[in-house]
C-alpha cells in the first residue's frame, strides 16, 4: 500500500454527521461485544468512537494504527474525553497499518491515569496518550501560539539565540558546563544578553526556547531545563508600560485558551484562566506585610500577596516591584531615587511567580561599573558591551516560564507534569 495516498484527517470543524470520511489514527481503547466492536480512535484532534459491525481481529488493540473508512453519524455519547461527543463513525472498512508488540504499562482507557507520579514519568511516551495528559499540552501549545500571534501583531520579531556560549547571562554559578573543542562552554541560562542586543536591530523581539539552570532543586515548581517565553523592546523608559504590555499579552493568551481549549479545561476540571485586573506592590510593602526577612519572597509570601490582591482588589495578577539591587542581575537598572532597589518586577499569578522582568542598563559606563562592582570581568562580556558602546536605546523586557504557567492553569501540583519530558536533578530519560 502507498501510505502517502492516505488523506490527512479533516479539520475538527469538518467532522459532522452524514459525512463520509477516510481516517487514520491510533487505537486508544477497544470494547468487544458479541456482534460488534467499539474502537476509540486517537486522531490529531482528539478521540473519536468507531463502531465496527461484526467485530475486529485481535490485532486491533491499544496502540495499533488503523485506517478506517465509513460514515459519521450522531450518537448519545457522554465520555468527556471524546473530542466529538455527539458523533461516532460507523466503519465500513478497517485496515490495520501497524500492530503493537507490548501492552501499555497502565490502562489508558480509565478516566484517571492510575499510576504514581514517578511511574508516569518513567513511561512518559505512553502516558502522553492519556486524554488528560494530552489536554495539558494542548493548552500549552495554545499558550505559545497566542504568545507569538499577539506579539507578531504588535510588530515584534521572533528570534532564535544560541544555547551554547562562553558566559552565562546571570553572572552566577548555576551553569551547566561542557567541553567544546578544547574549550569550556556553558548552556544558556537565558537569552537575555542576545535579546537585548537585538533590540538595536529590530526594536521589538521575542523568543520561545529552552533555558538551563544547574541548581539541584527538589521542589514542585523548578526544572533544570524549561521553556522560556522572552520579550524585549525599546525605546522604553517606563516600567509601567512594560507591565501593561505583559498584562495585555497574558489576557490575549488566556482568551485564546478559553476559546480554543474549552474541552480540555473541562476535562481537567479547572476554571478558565482570566486576567481581568492587575495590581502593583513594592517589594518592601510585601515584606512589611509578611514580617519575613530576606532579599527575595518565599513561596508563602507569594501566596499571601496573591490572596490579599484577590480579596482586596479582585486582582489575579500581582506585580511586585522595586526588588533589591543585590538580588537582581548586573544588567538590571537601579532606581534613580534609590540605587539600592531596581526598576524591575516579579509577576505573581495564582500564588506563584511566573515572570521576572524590568528595565535594563543601556549606558556603557554604568554597565561596566556594575560589572566591576559585582566582581565580574567586563572583558568576558566584550560583545555585549560593544553593542552598548555602539548605541542601545533605553529598553526592557521579561521572561515567562511556560511550564510553570501551564501547571497553574491546568491545576497541576508539580511543574514536571507540565513538561513534555521533564529534566530535573535526577532525570535525563526518557
Coordinates of C-alpha atoms in Angstrom, one line a residue:
X1 CA 0.0 0.0 0.0
X2 CA 1.2 3.5 -0.8
X3 CA 0.8 5.3 2.5
X4 CA 1.1 8.8 1.0
X5 CA -2.3 8.1 -0.5
X6 CA -4.0 8.2 2.9
X7 CA -5.5 11.6 3.2
X8 CA -5.0 13.6 6.3
X9 CA -7.9 13.7 8.8
X10 CA -10.3 16.6 8.1
X11 CA -10.1 19.6 10.4
X12 CA -12.1 19.4 13.6
X13 CA -14.8 21.7 12.2
X14 CA -15.4 19.5 9.2
X15 CA -16.3 16.4 11.3
X16 CA -20.1 16.3 11.2
X17 CA -22.9 13.8 10.8
X18 CA -23.8 12.2 7.5
X19 CA -20.3 12.8 6.1
X20 CA -18.1 10.0 4.6
X21 CA -14.6 10.1 5.9
X22 CA -11.3 8.2 5.4
X23 CA -9.3 8.5 8.6
X24 CA -6.0 7.2 10.0
X25 CA -5.3 7.1 13.8
X26 CA -4.2 5.0 16.7
X27 CA -6.3 2.7 18.8
X28 CA -6.9 4.2 22.3
X29 CA -9.3 1.6 23.6
X30 CA -11.3 -1.4 22.3
X31 CA -14.6 -2.9 23.7
X32 CA -15.6 -6.1 22.0
X33 CA -19.2 -7.3 22.2
X34 CA -20.8 -10.3 20.6
X35 CA -21.9 -8.7 17.3
X36 CA -19.8 -5.5 17.1
X37 CA -16.7 -3.7 18.5
X38 CA -16.3 -0.2 19.8
X39 CA -12.9 1.2 19.0
X40 CA -11.9 4.6 20.4
X41 CA -9.5 6.1 17.9
X42 CA -6.9 8.7 18.7
X43 CA -6.8 11.4 15.9
X44 CA -4.8 14.6 15.8
X45 CA -7.9 16.5 17.0
X46 CA -8.7 14.0 19.8
X47 CA -10.7 10.8 20.4
X48 CA -13.5 9.5 18.2
X49 CA -15.6 6.4 18.7
X50 CA -15.7 3.9 15.8
X51 CA -18.4 1.2 15.6
X52 CA -17.4 -1.9 13.7
X53 CA -20.2 -4.3 13.0
X54 CA -19.1 -7.9 13.2
X55 CA -16.1 -7.1 15.4
X56 CA -12.4 -6.6 14.8
X57 CA -9.5 -9.0 14.8
X58 CA -7.2 -9.5 17.8
X59 CA -4.5 -7.4 16.2
X60 CA -6.8 -4.3 16.8
X61 CA -5.7 -3.4 20.3
X62 CA -4.4 -0.4 22.2
X63 CA -1.6 1.1 20.2
X64 CA -2.5 -0.3 16.8
X65 CA -2.5 2.1 13.9
X66 CA -5.7 1.9 11.8
X67 CA -7.1 3.3 8.6
X68 CA -10.9 3.5 8.8
X69 CA -13.4 4.4 6.1
X70 CA -17.0 5.0 7.0
X71 CA -19.8 7.5 7.7
X72 CA -20.1 9.8 10.6
X73 CA -23.4 9.7 12.5
X74 CA -25.0 11.2 15.6
X75 CA -24.7 9.2 18.8
X76 CA -25.6 9.6 22.5
X77 CA -22.1 9.6 23.9
X78 CA -21.2 11.1 27.3
X79 CA -17.5 10.3 27.6
X80 CA -15.9 13.8 28.3
X81 CA -12.6 12.6 26.8
X82 CA -14.1 12.3 23.3
X83 CA -13.3 15.3 21.1
X84 CA -16.6 14.8 19.2
X85 CA -19.0 13.5 21.9
X86 CA -22.1 13.7 19.7
X87 CA -20.6 11.8 16.8
X88 CA -19.4 8.3 16.1
X89 CA -18.0 6.7 13.0
X90 CA -19.8 3.7 11.5
X91 CA -16.9 1.8 9.9
X92 CA -17.3 0.2 6.5
X93 CA -13.7 -0.8 6.1
X94 CA -10.9 -1.2 8.7
X95 CA -7.2 -1.7 7.8
X96 CA -4.5 -2.4 10.3
X97 CA -1.4 -0.4 9.4
X98 CA 0.7 -1.4 12.4
X99 CA 0.3 -3.6 15.5
X100 CA 1.9 -3.1 18.9
X101 CA 4.1 -5.9 20.4
X102 CA 3.8 -4.8 24.0
X103 CA 1.0 -3.9 26.5
X104 CA 0.9 -0.3 27.8
X105 CA 2.2 0.0 31.4
X106 CA -1.2 1.4 32.6
X107 CA -4.8 1.4 31.4
X108 CA -5.2 4.4 29.1
X109 CA -8.9 3.9 28.9
X110 CA -9.6 4.9 32.5
X111 CA -10.7 8.5 33.3
X112 CA -7.7 8.9 35.5
X113 CA -4.2 7.6 34.9
X114 CA -3.8 5.2 37.8
X115 CA -0.1 5.4 38.4
X116 CA 2.3 7.1 40.8
X117 CA 4.0 10.3 39.5
X118 CA 7.3 8.6 39.1
X119 CA 5.7 5.7 37.2
X120 CA 4.0 8.1 34.9
X121 CA 7.3 9.9 34.2
X122 CA 9.3 6.7 33.7
X123 CA 6.8 5.7 31.0
X124 CA 6.1 9.3 29.7
X125 CA 5.8 8.4 26.0
X126 CA 2.8 6.2 26.8
X127 CA 1.4 8.5 29.5
X128 CA 1.2 11.3 26.9
X129 CA -1.6 9.3 25.2
X130 CA -4.0 9.6 28.1
X131 CA -6.6 12.3 27.4
X132 CA -6.0 14.3 30.5
X133 CA -2.2 14.4 29.9
X134 CA -2.7 15.3 26.3
X135 CA -5.1 18.1 27.4
X136 CA -2.2 19.8 29.3
X137 CA 0.0 20.0 26.3
X138 CA -2.9 21.1 24.0
X139 CA -3.4 24.0 26.4
X140 CA 0.4 24.6 26.5
X141 CA 0.5 24.7 22.7
X142 CA -2.4 27.2 22.6
X143 CA -0.5 29.5 25.1
X144 CA 2.6 29.5 22.8
X145 CA 0.5 30.1 19.7
X146 CA -1.2 33.1 21.3
X147 CA 2.1 34.4 22.6
X148 CA 3.5 34.5 19.1
X149 CA 0.4 35.8 17.4
X150 CA -0.2 38.7 19.9
X151 CA 3.4 39.9 19.7
X152 CA 3.6 39.5 15.9
X153 CA 0.5 41.8 15.8
X154 CA 2.4 44.4 17.8
X155 CA 5.3 44.4 15.4
X156 CA 7.7 42.1 17.3
X157 CA 10.3 39.9 15.5
X158 CA 10.8 36.4 16.6
X159 CA 14.5 35.5 17.2
X160 CA 16.5 32.3 17.9
X161 CA 19.5 32.9 20.1
X162 CA 22.3 30.3 20.7
X163 CA 22.1 27.9 23.6
X164 CA 25.8 27.3 23.7
X165 CA 28.1 30.1 24.9
X166 CA 31.2 31.0 26.8
X167 CA 29.4 33.0 29.6
X168 CA 26.1 32.8 31.5
X169 CA 23.6 35.7 31.3
X170 CA 23.1 36.0 35.0
X171 CA 26.7 36.1 36.2
X172 CA 26.0 33.3 38.8
X173 CA 27.4 29.8 39.3
X174 CA 24.3 27.9 38.2
X175 CA 25.7 26.9 34.8
X176 CA 25.9 23.6 33.0
X177 CA 29.4 23.2 31.7
X178 CA 30.6 21.0 28.8
X179 CA 33.7 20.7 26.7
X180 CA 33.7 22.5 23.4
X181 CA 36.6 21.7 21.1
X182 CA 39.2 22.1 23.8
X183 CA 37.4 25.0 25.5
X184 CA 34.8 25.4 28.2
X185 CA 31.2 26.1 27.1
X186 CA 28.0 26.6 29.1
X187 CA 24.4 26.0 28.3
X188 CA 22.4 29.2 28.2
X189 CA 20.6 30.3 31.4
X190 CA 18.6 32.8 29.4
X191 CA 18.6 34.6 26.0
X192 CA 18.9 37.8 27.9
X193 CA 22.1 39.3 26.5
X194 CA 21.2 38.3 22.9
X195 CA 17.7 39.7 23.1
X196 CA 19.0 43.0 24.5
X197 CA 21.5 43.3 21.7
X198 CA 18.8 42.6 19.1
X199 CA 16.7 45.5 20.3
X200 CA 19.1 47.9 18.5
X201 CA 18.5 45.9 15.2
X202 CA 14.8 45.1 15.4
X203 CA 13.3 47.3 18.1
X204 CA 10.9 44.6 19.5
X205 CA 11.9 40.9 19.8
X206 CA 10.6 37.8 21.4
X207 CA 11.9 34.2 21.7
X208 CA 10.4 30.8 22.6
X209 CA 13.2 28.5 23.6
X210 CA 14.8 26.3 26.3
X211 CA 17.0 27.6 29.1
X212 CA 19.1 25.7 31.5
X213 CA 19.7 26.1 35.3
X214 CA 22.2 23.9 37.1
X215 CA 20.6 24.3 40.6
X216 CA 19.9 20.9 42.3
X217 CA 16.3 21.8 43.1
X218 CA 13.9 19.3 44.7
X219 CA 10.7 21.3 44.6
X220 CA 7.4 21.1 42.8
X221 CA 8.0 24.4 40.9
X222 CA 11.5 24.1 39.5
X223 CA 13.0 22.4 36.5
X224 CA 16.6 22.3 35.3
X225 CA 15.5 22.8 31.7
X226 CA 12.4 24.7 30.9
X227 CA 10.9 26.7 28.1
X228 CA 11.2 30.5 28.4
X229 CA 8.9 33.0 26.7
X230 CA 11.1 36.0 26.4
X231 CA 10.2 39.6 25.4
X232 CA 12.5 42.6 24.9
X233 CA 11.8 46.0 23.4
X234 CA 13.0 49.6 23.2
X235 CA 13.0 52.5 23.3
X236 CA 11.3 52.0 26.7
X237 CA 11.8 54.2 29.7
X238 CA 8.7 53.4 31.8
X239 CA 8.3 50.2 33.9
X240 CA 4.5 50.7 33.9
X241 CA 4.4 50.5 30.1
X242 CA 6.3 47.2 30.3
X243 CA 3.9 45.8 32.9
X244 CA 0.9 46.9 30.8
X245 CA 2.4 45.1 27.8
X246 CA 2.6 41.9 29.7
X247 CA -1.0 42.2 31.1
X248 CA -2.3 42.7 27.6
X249 CA -0.2 39.7 26.4
X250 CA -1.5 37.4 29.1
X251 CA -5.1 38.5 28.5
X252 CA -4.7 37.6 24.9
X253 CA -3.1 34.2 25.7
X254 CA -5.8 33.4 28.3
X255 CA -8.6 34.4 25.9
X256 CA -7.1 32.1 23.2
X257 CA -7.1 29.2 25.7
X258 CA -10.7 29.9 26.7
X259 CA -11.8 30.0 23.1
X260 CA -9.7 27.1 21.7
X261 CA -9.3 24.7 24.7
X262 CA -12.7 24.8 26.4
X263 CA -13.0 21.0 26.1
X264 CA -9.5 20.4 27.6
X265 CA -10.2 22.8 30.5
X266 CA -13.5 21.0 31.2
X267 CA -11.8 17.6 31.0
X268 CA -9.2 18.7 33.6
X269 CA -11.9 20.2 35.7
X270 CA -10.3 23.6 36.0
X271 CA -11.6 27.2 35.7
X272 CA -10.8 29.0 32.5
X273 CA -7.9 31.5 33.1
X274 CA -8.6 35.2 33.3
X275 CA -6.6 38.3 34.0
X276 CA -9.2 40.9 34.5
X277 CA -7.2 43.0 37.0
X278 CA -3.6 43.5 38.0
X279 CA -2.1 45.4 40.9
X280 CA 1.4 46.5 41.7
X281 CA 3.0 46.3 45.2
X282 CA 6.6 47.4 46.2
X283 CA 8.8 44.6 47.4
X284 CA 9.2 46.4 50.8
X285 CA 5.5 46.6 51.3
X286 CA 5.0 42.9 50.7
X287 CA 7.9 42.2 53.2
X288 CA 6.4 44.6 55.7
X289 CA 3.0 42.8 55.5
X290 CA 4.6 39.3 56.0
X291 CA 7.2 40.3 58.6
X292 CA 9.7 37.9 57.0
X293 CA 13.3 38.9 56.4
X294 CA 15.4 38.3 53.2
X295 CA 16.0 39.8 49.8
X296 CA 13.5 37.6 48.0
X297 CA 9.9 36.4 48.5
X298 CA 9.2 33.0 49.9
X299 CA 6.5 30.8 48.4
X300 CA 4.4 31.6 51.4
X301 CA 4.8 35.3 50.8
X302 CA 3.9 34.9 47.1
X303 CA 0.7 33.1 48.1
X304 CA -0.2 35.6 50.7
X305 CA 0.3 38.6 48.3
X306 CA -1.9 36.9 45.7
X307 CA -4.6 36.2 48.3
X308 CA -4.5 39.8 49.5
X309 CA -4.8 41.1 46.0
X310 CA -7.7 38.9 45.2
X311 CA -9.6 39.7 48.4
X312 CA -8.9 43.5 48.4
X313 CA -8.8 44.3 44.7
X314 CA -10.2 41.3 42.8
X315 CA -6.9 41.1 41.0
X316 CA -5.4 37.8 39.7
X317 CA -2.0 39.3 38.7
X318 CA 0.3 40.9 41.2
X319 CA 3.4 42.8 40.1
X320 CA 6.0 43.0 42.9
X321 CA 8.3 45.9 42.1
X322 CA 11.5 47.6 43.4
X323 CA 13.4 44.4 44.1
X324 CA 16.7 44.9 45.9
X325 CA 19.6 45.6 43.5
X326 CA 21.7 42.9 45.3
X327 CA 19.1 40.3 44.2
X328 CA 18.9 41.3 40.5
X329 CA 21.4 40.5 37.7
X330 CA 24.1 43.0 36.7
X331 CA 22.1 44.4 33.7
X332 CA 19.1 45.5 35.9
X333 CA 18.6 49.2 36.0
X334 CA 18.8 50.7 39.5
X335 CA 16.2 53.3 40.5
X336 CA 17.4 56.8 40.2
X337 CA 15.8 57.9 43.5
X338 CA 17.1 54.8 45.4
X339 CA 20.0 52.8 43.9
X340 CA 19.5 50.0 46.4
X341 CA 16.4 48.9 44.5
X342 CA 15.8 48.2 40.8
X343 CA 13.3 49.1 38.1
X344 CA 12.2 45.5 38.0
X345 CA 9.4 43.2 38.9
X346 CA 8.2 39.7 39.5
X347 CA 4.7 38.8 38.3
X348 CA 2.7 36.5 40.6
X349 CA -0.2 34.5 39.4
X350 CA -2.3 32.1 41.4
X351 CA 0.2 32.3 44.3
X352 CA 3.3 31.7 42.3
X353 CA 5.9 33.7 40.4
X354 CA 5.7 33.3 36.7
X355 CA 7.7 36.2 35.3
X356 CA 10.8 38.2 36.1
X357 CA 11.3 41.5 34.2
X358 CA 12.3 45.1 34.3
X359 CA 14.3 47.9 32.7
X360 CA 17.9 47.3 31.7
X361 CA 21.1 49.4 31.8
X362 CA 21.7 51.0 28.4
X363 CA 24.7 53.3 29.3
X364 CA 28.0 51.6 28.7
X365 CA 29.9 53.3 31.6
X366 CA 27.1 52.4 34.1
X367 CA 27.1 48.8 32.8
X368 CA 30.9 48.5 33.1
X369 CA 30.8 49.9 36.6
X370 CA 28.2 47.5 37.8
X371 CA 30.1 44.5 36.4
X372 CA 33.2 45.6 38.3
X373 CA 31.2 46.2 41.4
X374 CA 29.9 42.6 41.2
X375 CA 33.4 41.2 40.8
X376 CA 32.8 40.3 37.2
X377 CA 35.3 40.8 34.3
X378 CA 34.0 43.3 31.7
X379 CA 36.3 41.7 29.1
X380 CA 34.3 38.5 29.4
X381 CA 31.2 40.5 28.2
X382 CA 33.0 42.3 25.4
X383 CA 30.4 41.5 22.7
X384 CA 27.6 42.7 25.0
X385 CA 29.5 45.9 25.9
X386 CA 30.3 46.6 22.2
X387 CA 26.6 46.6 21.5
X388 CA 26.1 49.2 24.2
X389 CA 29.1 51.3 23.0
X390 CA 27.6 51.4 19.6
X391 CA 24.3 52.6 20.9
X392 CA 21.3 50.8 22.6
X393 CA 18.1 52.6 23.4
X394 CA 16.6 52.5 26.8
X395 CA 15.0 49.1 26.9
X396 CA 13.4 46.4 29.0
X397 CA 11.7 43.1 28.9
X398 CA 10.7 40.0 30.7
X399 CA 10.9 36.2 30.7
X400 CA 7.9 33.9 31.4
X401 CA 8.2 30.3 32.4
X402 CA 5.9 28.2 30.1
X403 CA 5.8 25.0 32.2
X404 CA 5.0 26.9 35.4
X405 CA 2.2 28.9 33.8
X406 CA 0.8 25.8 32.2
X407 CA 0.8 24.0 35.6
X408 CA -1.0 26.8 37.2
X409 CA -3.7 27.0 34.5
X410 CA -4.2 23.2 34.5
X411 CA -4.3 22.8 38.3
X412 CA -1.2 20.6 38.4
X413 CA 0.6 20.1 41.7
X414 CA 4.1 19.6 40.1
X415 CA 5.6 21.5 37.3
X416 CA 7.2 18.3 35.9
X417 CA 3.7 17.3 34.8
X418 CA 3.6 20.4 32.5
X419 CA 6.9 19.5 30.9
X420 CA 6.7 17.1 27.9
X421 CA 9.9 15.2 29.0
X422 CA 11.0 16.9 32.2
X423 CA 14.6 17.4 33.2
X424 CA 15.4 17.8 36.9
X425 CA 18.4 16.9 39.1
X426 CA 17.5 13.2 38.9
X427 CA 16.0 12.7 35.4
X428 CA 17.7 12.6 32.0
X429 CA 15.4 9.9 30.5
X430 CA 13.1 9.5 28.6

